[in-house]
Coordinates of C-alpha atoms in Angstrom, one line a residue:
X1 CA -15.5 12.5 -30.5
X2 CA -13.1 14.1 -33.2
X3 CA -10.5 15.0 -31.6
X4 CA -7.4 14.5 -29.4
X5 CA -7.1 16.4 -26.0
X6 CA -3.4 17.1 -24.7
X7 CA -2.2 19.1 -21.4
X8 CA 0.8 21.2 -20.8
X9 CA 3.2 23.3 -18.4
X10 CA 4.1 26.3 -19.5
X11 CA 7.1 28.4 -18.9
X12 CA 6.4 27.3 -15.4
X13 CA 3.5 29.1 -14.6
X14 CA 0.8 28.2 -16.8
X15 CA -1.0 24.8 -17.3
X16 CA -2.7 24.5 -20.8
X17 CA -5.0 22.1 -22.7
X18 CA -5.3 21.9 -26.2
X19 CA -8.2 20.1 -28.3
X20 CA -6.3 18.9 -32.2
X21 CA -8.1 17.4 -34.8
X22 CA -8.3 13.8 -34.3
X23 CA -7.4 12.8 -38.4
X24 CA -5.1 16.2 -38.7
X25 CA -3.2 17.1 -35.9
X26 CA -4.8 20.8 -36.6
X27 CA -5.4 22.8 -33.7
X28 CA -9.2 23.5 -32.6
X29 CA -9.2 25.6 -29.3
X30 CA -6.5 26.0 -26.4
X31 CA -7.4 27.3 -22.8
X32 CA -4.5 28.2 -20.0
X33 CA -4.9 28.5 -16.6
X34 CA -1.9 29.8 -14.1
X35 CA -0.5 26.8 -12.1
X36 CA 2.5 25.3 -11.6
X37 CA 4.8 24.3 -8.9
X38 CA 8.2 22.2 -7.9
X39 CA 8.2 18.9 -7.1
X40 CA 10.7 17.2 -4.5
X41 CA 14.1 16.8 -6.0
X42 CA 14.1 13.5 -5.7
X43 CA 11.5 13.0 -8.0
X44 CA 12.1 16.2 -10.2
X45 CA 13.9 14.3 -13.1
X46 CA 10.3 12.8 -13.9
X47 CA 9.2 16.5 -14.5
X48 CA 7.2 19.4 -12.3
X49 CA 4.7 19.7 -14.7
X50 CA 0.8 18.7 -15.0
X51 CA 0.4 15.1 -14.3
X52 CA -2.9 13.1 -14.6
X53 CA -5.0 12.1 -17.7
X54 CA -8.1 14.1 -18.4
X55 CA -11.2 12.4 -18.7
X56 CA -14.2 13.0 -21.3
X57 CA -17.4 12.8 -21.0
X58 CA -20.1 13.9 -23.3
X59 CA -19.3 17.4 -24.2
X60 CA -17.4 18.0 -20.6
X61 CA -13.6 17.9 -20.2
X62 CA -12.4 17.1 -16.5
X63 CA -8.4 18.4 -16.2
X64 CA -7.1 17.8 -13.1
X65 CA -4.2 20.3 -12.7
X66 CA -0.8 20.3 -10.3
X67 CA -1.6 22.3 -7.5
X68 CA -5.0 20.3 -6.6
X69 CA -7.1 21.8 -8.9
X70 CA -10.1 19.8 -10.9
X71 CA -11.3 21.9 -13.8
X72 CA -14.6 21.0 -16.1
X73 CA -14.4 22.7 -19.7
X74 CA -16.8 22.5 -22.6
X75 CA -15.2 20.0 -25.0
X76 CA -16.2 22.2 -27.9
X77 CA -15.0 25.5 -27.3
X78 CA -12.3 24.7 -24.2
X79 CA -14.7 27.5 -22.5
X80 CA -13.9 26.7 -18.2
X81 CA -17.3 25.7 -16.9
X82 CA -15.8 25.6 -13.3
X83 CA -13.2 25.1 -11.5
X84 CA -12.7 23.7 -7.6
X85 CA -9.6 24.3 -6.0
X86 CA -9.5 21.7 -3.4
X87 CA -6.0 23.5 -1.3
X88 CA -8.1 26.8 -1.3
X89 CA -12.1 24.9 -0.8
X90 CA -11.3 22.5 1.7
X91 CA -7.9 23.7 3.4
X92 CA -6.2 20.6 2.4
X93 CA -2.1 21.4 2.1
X94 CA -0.9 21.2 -1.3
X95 CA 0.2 17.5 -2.6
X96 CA 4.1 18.1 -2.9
X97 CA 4.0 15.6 -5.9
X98 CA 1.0 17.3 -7.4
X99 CA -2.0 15.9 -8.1
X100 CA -1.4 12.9 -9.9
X101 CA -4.4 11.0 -9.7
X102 CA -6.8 11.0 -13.1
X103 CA -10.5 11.7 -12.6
X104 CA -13.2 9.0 -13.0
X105 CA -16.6 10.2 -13.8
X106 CA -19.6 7.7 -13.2
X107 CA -22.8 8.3 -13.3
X108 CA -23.5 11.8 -12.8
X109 CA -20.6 12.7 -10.4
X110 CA -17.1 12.7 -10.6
X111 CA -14.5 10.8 -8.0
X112 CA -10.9 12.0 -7.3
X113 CA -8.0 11.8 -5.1
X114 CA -7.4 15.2 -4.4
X115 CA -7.9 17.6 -1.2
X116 CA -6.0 14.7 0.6
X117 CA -9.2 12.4 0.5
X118 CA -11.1 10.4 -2.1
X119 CA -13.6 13.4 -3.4
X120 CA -17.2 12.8 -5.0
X121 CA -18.2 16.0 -6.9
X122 CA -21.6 16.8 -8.9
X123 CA -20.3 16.3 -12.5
X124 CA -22.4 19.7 -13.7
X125 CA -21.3 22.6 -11.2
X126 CA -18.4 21.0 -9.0
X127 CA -19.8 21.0 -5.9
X128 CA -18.0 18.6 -3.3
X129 CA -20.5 15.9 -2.3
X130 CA -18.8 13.8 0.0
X131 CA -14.9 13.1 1.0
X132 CA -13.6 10.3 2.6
X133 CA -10.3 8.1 3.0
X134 CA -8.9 11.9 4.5
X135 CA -5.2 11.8 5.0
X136 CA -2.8 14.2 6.0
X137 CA -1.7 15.0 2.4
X138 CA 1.7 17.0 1.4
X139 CA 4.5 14.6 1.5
X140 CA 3.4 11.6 2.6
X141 CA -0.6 12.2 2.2
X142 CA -1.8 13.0 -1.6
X143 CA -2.5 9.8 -3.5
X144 CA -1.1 8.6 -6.9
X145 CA -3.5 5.8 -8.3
X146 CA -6.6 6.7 -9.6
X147 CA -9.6 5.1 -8.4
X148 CA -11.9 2.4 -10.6
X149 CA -15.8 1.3 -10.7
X150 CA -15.7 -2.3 -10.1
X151 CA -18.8 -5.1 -9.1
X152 CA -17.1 -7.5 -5.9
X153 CA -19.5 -9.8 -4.2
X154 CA -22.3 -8.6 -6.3
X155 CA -21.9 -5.0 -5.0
X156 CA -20.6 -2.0 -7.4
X157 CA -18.1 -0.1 -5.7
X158 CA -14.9 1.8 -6.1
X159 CA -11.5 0.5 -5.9
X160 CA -9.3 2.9 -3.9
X161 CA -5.8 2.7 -3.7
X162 CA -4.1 5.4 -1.1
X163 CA -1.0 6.0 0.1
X164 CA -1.0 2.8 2.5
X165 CA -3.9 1.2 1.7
X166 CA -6.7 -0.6 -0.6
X167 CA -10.4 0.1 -0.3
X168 CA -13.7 -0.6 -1.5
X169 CA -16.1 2.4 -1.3
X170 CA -20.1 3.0 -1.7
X171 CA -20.2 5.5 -4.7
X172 CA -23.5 6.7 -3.0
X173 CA -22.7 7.6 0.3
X174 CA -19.0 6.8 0.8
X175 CA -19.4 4.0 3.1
X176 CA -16.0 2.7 3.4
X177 CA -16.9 -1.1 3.0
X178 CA -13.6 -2.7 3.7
X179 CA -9.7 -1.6 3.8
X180 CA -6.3 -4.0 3.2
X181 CA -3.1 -2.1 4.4
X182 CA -0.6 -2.2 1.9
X183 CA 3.0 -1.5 2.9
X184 CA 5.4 1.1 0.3
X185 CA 8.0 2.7 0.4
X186 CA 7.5 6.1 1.3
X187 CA 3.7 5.1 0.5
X188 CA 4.7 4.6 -3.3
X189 CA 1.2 3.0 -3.7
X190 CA 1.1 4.0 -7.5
X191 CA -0.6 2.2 -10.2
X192 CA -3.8 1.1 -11.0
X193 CA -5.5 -1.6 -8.4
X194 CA -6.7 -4.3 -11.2
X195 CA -9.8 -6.3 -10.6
X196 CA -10.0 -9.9 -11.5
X197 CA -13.5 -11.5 -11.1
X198 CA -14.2 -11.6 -6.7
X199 CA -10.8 -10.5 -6.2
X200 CA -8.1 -7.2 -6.5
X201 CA -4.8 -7.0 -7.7
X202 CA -1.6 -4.2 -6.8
X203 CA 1.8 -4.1 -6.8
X204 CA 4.2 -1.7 -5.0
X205 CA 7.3 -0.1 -5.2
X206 CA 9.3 -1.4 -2.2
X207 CA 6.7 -4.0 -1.7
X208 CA 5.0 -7.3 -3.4
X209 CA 2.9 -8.0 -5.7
X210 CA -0.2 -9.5 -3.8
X211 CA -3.9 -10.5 -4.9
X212 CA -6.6 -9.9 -2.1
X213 CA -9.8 -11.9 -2.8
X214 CA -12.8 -9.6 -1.7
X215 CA -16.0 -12.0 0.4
X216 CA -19.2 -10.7 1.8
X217 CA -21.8 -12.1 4.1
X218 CA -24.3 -10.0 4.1
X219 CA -23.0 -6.2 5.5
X220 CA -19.7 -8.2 6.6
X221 CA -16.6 -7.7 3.9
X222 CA -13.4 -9.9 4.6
X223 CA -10.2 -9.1 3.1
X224 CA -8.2 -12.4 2.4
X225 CA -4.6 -12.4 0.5
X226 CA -4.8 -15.4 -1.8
X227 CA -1.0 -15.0 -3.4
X228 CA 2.1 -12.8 -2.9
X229 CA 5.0 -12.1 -5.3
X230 CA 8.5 -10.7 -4.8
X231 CA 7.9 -8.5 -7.8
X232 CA 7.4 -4.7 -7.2
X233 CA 5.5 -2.2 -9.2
X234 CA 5.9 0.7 -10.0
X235 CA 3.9 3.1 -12.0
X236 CA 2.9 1.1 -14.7
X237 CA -0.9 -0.3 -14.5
X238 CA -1.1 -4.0 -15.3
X239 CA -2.8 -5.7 -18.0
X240 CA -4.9 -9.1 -17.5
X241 CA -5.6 -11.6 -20.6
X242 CA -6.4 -14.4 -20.0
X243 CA -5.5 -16.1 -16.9
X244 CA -2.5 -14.5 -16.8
X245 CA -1.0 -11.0 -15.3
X246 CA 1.4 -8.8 -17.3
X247 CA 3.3 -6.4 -15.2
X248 CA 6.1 -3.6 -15.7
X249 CA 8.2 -3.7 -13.2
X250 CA 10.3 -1.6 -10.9
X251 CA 13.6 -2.7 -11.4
X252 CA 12.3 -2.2 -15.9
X253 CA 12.1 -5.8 -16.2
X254 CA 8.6 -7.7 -17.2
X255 CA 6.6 -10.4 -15.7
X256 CA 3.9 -12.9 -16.2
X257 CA 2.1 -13.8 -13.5
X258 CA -0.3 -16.6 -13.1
X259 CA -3.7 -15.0 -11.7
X260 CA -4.6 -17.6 -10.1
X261 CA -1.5 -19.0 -8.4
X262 CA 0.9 -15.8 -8.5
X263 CA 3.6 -18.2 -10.1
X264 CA 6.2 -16.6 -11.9
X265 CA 5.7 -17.7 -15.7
X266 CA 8.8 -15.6 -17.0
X267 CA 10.1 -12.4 -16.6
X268 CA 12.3 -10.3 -18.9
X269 CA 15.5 -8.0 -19.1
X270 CA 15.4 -4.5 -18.3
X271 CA 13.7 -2.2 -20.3
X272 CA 12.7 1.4 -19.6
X273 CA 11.6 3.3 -16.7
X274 CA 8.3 3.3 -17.3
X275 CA 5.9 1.7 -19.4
X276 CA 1.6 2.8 -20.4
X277 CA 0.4 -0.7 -22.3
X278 CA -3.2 -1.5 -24.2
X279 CA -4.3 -5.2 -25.2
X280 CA -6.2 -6.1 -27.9
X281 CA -7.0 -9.7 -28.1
X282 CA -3.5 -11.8 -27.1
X283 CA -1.4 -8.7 -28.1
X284 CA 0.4 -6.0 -26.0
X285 CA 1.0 -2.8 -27.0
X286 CA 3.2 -1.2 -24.6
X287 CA 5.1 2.5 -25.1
X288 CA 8.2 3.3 -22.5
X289 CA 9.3 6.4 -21.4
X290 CA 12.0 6.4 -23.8
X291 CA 9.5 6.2 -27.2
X292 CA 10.1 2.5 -27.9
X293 CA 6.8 1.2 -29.2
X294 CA 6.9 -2.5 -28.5
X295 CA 4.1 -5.2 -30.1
X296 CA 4.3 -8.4 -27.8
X297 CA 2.3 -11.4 -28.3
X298 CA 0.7 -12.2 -24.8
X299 CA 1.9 -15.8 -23.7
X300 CA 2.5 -17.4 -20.8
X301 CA 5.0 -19.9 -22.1
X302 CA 7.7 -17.6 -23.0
X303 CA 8.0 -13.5 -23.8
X304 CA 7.7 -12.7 -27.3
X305 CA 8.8 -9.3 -29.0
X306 CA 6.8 -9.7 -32.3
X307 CA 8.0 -5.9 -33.0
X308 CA 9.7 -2.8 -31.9
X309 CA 9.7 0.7 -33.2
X310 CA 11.0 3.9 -32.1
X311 CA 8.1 6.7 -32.2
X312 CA 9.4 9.6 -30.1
X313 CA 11.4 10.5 -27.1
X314 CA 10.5 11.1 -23.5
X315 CA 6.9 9.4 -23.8
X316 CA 5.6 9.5 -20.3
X317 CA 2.2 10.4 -21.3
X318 CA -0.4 7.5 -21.4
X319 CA -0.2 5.8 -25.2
X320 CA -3.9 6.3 -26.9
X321 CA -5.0 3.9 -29.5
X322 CA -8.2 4.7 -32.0
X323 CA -9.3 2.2 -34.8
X324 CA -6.2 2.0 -36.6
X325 CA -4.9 4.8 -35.6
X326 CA -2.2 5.2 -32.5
X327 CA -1.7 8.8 -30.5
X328 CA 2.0 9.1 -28.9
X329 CA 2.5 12.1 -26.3
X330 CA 5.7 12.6 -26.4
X331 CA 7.4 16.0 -24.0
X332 CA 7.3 18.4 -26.9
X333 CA 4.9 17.1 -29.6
X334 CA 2.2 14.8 -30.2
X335 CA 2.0 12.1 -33.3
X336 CA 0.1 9.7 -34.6
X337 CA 0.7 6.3 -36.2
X338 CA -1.4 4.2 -38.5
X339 CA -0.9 0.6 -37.0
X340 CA -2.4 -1.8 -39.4

């Protein structure tokens, strides 16, 4: 639409989202709800505040807040159309990392990772269809990645990645069609699974990097690992151009992998922590936590830094790119860039 939706924590009780005009940065409407809690301490210098991206569609927000809570507002007015509580609605304990998985609408439902399970929910009125995947949530239970709509074997279904394992899902009924186990530290299954034609990517933190190709014969699904890779992920989602996988790494260092083979084409000193990226054609645009706004030119032969900028400071958020235009979150502000 026209405008730019952002999330908060506030004074460490209230969770807020804010719609600003997409061309001035003006503010249109902003709605609060209370919520907010502390995560371990391990992982508190990454921030106790709201975690996952909200998702849009039509005239419908979905916010997924900290303490397991999926909330729908009216992308006009930032009105609450409902709200589902999945600690108090379906006695699941409350994620001790919060719920960091962003909501996927498709179709006319909604799919989460929240209320320790993989949720389907009626887009209009929130009602819990169907959950599945159930673990035992808190520490180790709760996932992190957020779940995609993918065709394997002819067959539409969602990508799942839990704590400890991949999965392929009906997003009818919920029919688990098939599982792969995949081993994490402390189940630090975090980014994005990445589908690449008959066949699914991930990498883990205290793991490999590993691509799983996905057969059917008939109601029969077989999980078979086609390549492994020393490398470990770690938040960041990969991107695939070409034939080629380009992944931010654990230990901050980047690395092209061939999709096919899994051979290492290059990989790169360290960078930041964390890094969100977007491709557009053979380019990379990738933001790290730090507010280093790299260009890179996608190429398997060798890593190339066309261009670096600095646009911020303690840019975990998800970089956004319009047209021309490019949206930064940064911890206390939001800007935007022409890129041209």
């Amino acid at each position: 639409m026209d405008r730019v939706f952002v999330t908060e924590t506030q004074d460490k009780q209230f969770e807020v989202v804010r719609a600003l005009d997409l061309k001035t940065g003006k503010q249109i409407w902003e709605t609060q709800w209370e919520g907010s809690m502390q995560v371990p301490f391990f992982a508190a210098s990454n921030g106790s505040w709201i975690r996952a991206t909200p998702s849009l569609d039509g005239d419908r927000l979905y916010v997924a807040g900290i303490r397991d809570v999926l909330v729908c507002l009216d992308a006009s007015s930032g009105e609450i159309l409902w709200k589902v509580d999945f600690v108090a609605d379906t006695g699941s304990p409350l994620p001790q990392f919060g719920f960091a998985s962003s909501p996927l609408v498709h179709g006319d439902h909604i799919y989460v990772q929240a209320g320790a399970s993989l949720a389907k929910l009626d887009k209009l009125t929130g009602k819990i269809v169907w959950q599945r995947l159930k673990d035992d949530g808190g520490m180790y239970g709760s996932a992190f990645s957020s779940p995609i709509v993918a065709t394997i074997a002819e067959v539409e279904q969602l990508i799942v990645q839990t704590r400890t394992s991949l999965a392929g899902v009906s997003p009818s009924d919920g029919t688990v069609l098939w599982t792969q186990d995949i081993s994490a530290f402390r189940g630090m299954n975090i980014l994005t699974p990445t589908v690449v034609g008959n066949s699914v990517f991930t990498s883990c933190y205290g793991g490999r990097s590993t691509m799983f190709t996905i057969d059917r014969q008939d109601n029969d699904w077989k999980v078979t690992e086609a390549w492994s890779h020393k490398s470990q992920g770690y938040m960041s989602s990969p991107l695939v151009i070409g034939d080629y996988i380009y992944l931010h790494l654990k230990n901050r260092r980047f690395v092209c992998l061939n999709s096919a083979t899994g051979a290492e084409q290059w990989t790169t000193t360290p960078f930041g922590k964390y890094w969100s990226m977007i491709g557009n054609g053979s380019t990379i645009l990738a933001l790290d936590e730090s507010g280093d706004l790299l260009l890179i030119q996608a190429s398997p032969e060798e890593f190339k830094l066309l261009d670096r900028v600095t646009v911020g400071d303690n840019a975990w958020a998800h970089l956004a790119v319009v047209g021309e235009q490019i949206y930064v979150r940064n911890l206390d502000s939001i800007k935007a860039f022409a890129w041209k």
